[in-house]
Short mmCIF file of N, CA and C in Angstrom, two decimals:
data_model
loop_
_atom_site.label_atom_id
_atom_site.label_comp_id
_atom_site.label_asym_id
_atom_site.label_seq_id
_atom_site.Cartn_x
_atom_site.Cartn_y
_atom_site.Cartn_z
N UNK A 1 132.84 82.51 4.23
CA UNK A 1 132.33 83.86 4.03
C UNK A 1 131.71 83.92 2.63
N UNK A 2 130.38 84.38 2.51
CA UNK A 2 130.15 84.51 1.20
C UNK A 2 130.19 85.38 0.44
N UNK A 3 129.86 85.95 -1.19
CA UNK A 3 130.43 87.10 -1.68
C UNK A 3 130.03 88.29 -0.68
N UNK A 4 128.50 88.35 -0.58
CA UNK A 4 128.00 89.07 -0.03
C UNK A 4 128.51 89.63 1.11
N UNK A 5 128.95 89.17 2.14
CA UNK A 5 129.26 89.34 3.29
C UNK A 5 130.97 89.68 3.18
N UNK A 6 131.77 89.58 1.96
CA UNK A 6 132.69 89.70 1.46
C UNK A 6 132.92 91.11 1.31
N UNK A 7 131.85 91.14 0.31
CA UNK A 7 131.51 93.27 -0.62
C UNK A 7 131.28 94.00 0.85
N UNK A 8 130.08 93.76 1.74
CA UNK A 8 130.40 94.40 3.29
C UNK A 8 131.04 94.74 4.19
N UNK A 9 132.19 93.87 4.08
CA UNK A 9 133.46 93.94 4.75
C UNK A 9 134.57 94.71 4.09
N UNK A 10 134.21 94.68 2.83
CA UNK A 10 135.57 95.42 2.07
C UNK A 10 135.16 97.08 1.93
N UNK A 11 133.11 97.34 1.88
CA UNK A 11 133.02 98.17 1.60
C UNK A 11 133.00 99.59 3.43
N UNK A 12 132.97 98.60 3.79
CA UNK A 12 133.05 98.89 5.70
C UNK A 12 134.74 99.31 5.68
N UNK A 13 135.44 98.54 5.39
CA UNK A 13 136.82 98.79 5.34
C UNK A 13 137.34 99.82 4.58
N UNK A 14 136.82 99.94 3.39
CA UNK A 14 137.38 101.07 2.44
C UNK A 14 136.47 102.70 3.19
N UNK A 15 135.45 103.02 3.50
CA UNK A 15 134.63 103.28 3.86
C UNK A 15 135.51 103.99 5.40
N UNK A 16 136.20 103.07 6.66
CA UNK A 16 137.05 103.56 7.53
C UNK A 16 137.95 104.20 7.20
N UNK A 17 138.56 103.70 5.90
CA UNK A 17 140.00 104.04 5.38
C UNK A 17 139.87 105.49 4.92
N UNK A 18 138.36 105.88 4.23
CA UNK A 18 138.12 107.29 3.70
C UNK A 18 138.02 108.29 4.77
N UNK A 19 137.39 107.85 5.92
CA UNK A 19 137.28 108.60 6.77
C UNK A 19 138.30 109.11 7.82
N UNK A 20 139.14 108.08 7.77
CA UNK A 20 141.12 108.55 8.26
C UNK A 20 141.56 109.64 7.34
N UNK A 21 141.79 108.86 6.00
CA UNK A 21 142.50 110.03 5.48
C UNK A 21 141.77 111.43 5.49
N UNK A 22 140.33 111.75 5.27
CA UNK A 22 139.57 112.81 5.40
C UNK A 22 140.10 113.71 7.19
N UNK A 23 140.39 112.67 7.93
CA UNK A 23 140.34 113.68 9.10
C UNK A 23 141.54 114.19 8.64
N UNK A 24 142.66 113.30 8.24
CA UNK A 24 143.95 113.59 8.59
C UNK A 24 144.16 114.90 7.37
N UNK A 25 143.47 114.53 6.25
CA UNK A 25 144.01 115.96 5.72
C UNK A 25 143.23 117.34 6.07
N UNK A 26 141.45 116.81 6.89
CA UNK A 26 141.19 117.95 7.27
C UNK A 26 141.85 118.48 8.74
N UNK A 27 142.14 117.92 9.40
CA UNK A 27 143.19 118.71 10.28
C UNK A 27 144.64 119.20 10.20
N UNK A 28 145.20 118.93 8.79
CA UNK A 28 146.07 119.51 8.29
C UNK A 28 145.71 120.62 7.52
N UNK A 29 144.47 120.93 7.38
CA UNK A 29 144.04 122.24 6.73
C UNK A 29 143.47 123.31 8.02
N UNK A 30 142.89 122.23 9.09
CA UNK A 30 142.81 123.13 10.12
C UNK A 30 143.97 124.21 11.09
N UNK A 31 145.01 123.01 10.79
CA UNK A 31 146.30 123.84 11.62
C UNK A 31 146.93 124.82 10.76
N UNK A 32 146.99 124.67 9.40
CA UNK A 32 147.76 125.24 8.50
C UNK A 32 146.57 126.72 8.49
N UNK A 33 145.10 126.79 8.56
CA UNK A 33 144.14 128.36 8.86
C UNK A 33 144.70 128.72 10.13
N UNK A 34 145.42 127.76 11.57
CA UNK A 34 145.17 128.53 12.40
C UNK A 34 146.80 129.29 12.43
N UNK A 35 147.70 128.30 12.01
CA UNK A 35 148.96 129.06 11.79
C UNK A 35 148.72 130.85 10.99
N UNK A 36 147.80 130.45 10.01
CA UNK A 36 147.95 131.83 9.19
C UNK A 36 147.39 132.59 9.85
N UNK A 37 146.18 132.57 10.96
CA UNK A 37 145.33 133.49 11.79
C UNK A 37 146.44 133.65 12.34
N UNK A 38 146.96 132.81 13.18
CA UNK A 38 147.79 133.41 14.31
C UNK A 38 148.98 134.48 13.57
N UNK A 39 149.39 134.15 12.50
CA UNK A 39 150.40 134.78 12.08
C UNK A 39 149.89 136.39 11.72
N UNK A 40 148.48 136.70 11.23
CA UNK A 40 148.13 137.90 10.77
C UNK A 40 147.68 138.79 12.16
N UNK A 41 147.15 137.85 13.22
CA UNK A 41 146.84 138.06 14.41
C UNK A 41 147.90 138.94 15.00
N UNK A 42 149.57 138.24 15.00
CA UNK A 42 150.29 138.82 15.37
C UNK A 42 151.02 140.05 14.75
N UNK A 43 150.58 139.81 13.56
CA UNK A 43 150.94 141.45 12.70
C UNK A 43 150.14 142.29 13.24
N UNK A 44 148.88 142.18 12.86
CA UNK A 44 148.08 143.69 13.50
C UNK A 44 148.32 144.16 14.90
N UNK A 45 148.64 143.49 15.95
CA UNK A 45 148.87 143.18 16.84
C UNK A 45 150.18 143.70 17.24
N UNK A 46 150.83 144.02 16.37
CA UNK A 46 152.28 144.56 16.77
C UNK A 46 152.44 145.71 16.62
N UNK A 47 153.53 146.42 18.18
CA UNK A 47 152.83 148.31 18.14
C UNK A 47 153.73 148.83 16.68
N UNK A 48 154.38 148.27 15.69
CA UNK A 48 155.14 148.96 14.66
C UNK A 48 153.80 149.40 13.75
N UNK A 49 152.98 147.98 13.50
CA UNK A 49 151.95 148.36 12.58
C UNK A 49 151.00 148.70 12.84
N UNK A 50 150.37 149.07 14.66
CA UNK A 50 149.24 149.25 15.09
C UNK A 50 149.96 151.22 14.97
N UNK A 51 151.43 151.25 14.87
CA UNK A 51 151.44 153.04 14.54
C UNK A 51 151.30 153.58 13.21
N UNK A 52 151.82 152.48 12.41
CA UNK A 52 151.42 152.82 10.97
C UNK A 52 149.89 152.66 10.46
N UNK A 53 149.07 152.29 11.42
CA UNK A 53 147.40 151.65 10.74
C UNK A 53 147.02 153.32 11.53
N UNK A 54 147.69 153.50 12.34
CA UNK A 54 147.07 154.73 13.00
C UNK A 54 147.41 155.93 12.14
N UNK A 55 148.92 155.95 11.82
CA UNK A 55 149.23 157.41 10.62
C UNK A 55 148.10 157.12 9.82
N UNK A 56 147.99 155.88 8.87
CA UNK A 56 147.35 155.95 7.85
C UNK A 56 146.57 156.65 7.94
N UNK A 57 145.37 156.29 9.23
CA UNK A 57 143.97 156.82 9.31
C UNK A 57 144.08 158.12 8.99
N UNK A 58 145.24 158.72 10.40
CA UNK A 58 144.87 160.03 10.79
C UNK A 58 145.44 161.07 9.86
N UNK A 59 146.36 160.47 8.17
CA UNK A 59 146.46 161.18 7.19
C UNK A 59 145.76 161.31 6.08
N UNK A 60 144.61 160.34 6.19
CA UNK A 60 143.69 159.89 5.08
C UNK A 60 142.16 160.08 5.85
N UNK A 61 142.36 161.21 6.98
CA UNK A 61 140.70 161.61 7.76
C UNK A 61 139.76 160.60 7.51
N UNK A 62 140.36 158.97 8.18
CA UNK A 62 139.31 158.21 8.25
C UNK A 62 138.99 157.85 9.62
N UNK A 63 138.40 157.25 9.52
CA UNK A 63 138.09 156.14 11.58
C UNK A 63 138.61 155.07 11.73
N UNK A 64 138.55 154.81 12.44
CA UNK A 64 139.39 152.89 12.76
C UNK A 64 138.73 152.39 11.72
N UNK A 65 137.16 151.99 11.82
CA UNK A 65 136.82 150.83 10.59
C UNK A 65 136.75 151.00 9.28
N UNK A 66 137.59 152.48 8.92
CA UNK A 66 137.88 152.93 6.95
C UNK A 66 136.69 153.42 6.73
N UNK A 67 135.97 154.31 7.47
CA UNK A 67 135.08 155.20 7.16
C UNK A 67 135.58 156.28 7.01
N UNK A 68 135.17 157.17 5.84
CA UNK A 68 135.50 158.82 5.98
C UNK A 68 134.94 159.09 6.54
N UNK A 69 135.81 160.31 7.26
CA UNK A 69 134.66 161.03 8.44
C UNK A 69 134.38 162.39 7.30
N UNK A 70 133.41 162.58 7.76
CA UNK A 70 132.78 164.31 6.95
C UNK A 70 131.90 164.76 8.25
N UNK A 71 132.68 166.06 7.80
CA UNK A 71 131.81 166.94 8.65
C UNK A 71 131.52 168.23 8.09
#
């Protein structure tokens, strides 16, 4: 094997090796966003705080999306 064909092989190899660890920590960042979606998902989502998002509104004369209403 000569150098050349040496540096190709090592740089092919290091090169696979970057691209493992890259998935592996980007799908450890993917599960760890979807844990937190799911987790906020299930807060709003729950009738304790879907009655308290509703007092809020309807004591602070806004609309669902935090608009004042005026009339």
């Amino acid at each position: 094997m000569t150098q050349e064909q040496f540096i190709v092989l090592l740089f092919a190899v290091l090169c696979v090796t970057y691209l493992c660890l890259f998935t592996v920590y980007a799908n450890k960042k993917i599960i760890a966003a979807k844990e937190a979606y799911q987790a906020t998902l299930n807060y709003y989502q729950d009738p304790e705080t879907q009655r308290q998002i509703t007092s809020y509104v309807l004591a602070n004369n806004m609309l669902r999306n935090g608009e004042e209403v005026f009339k």
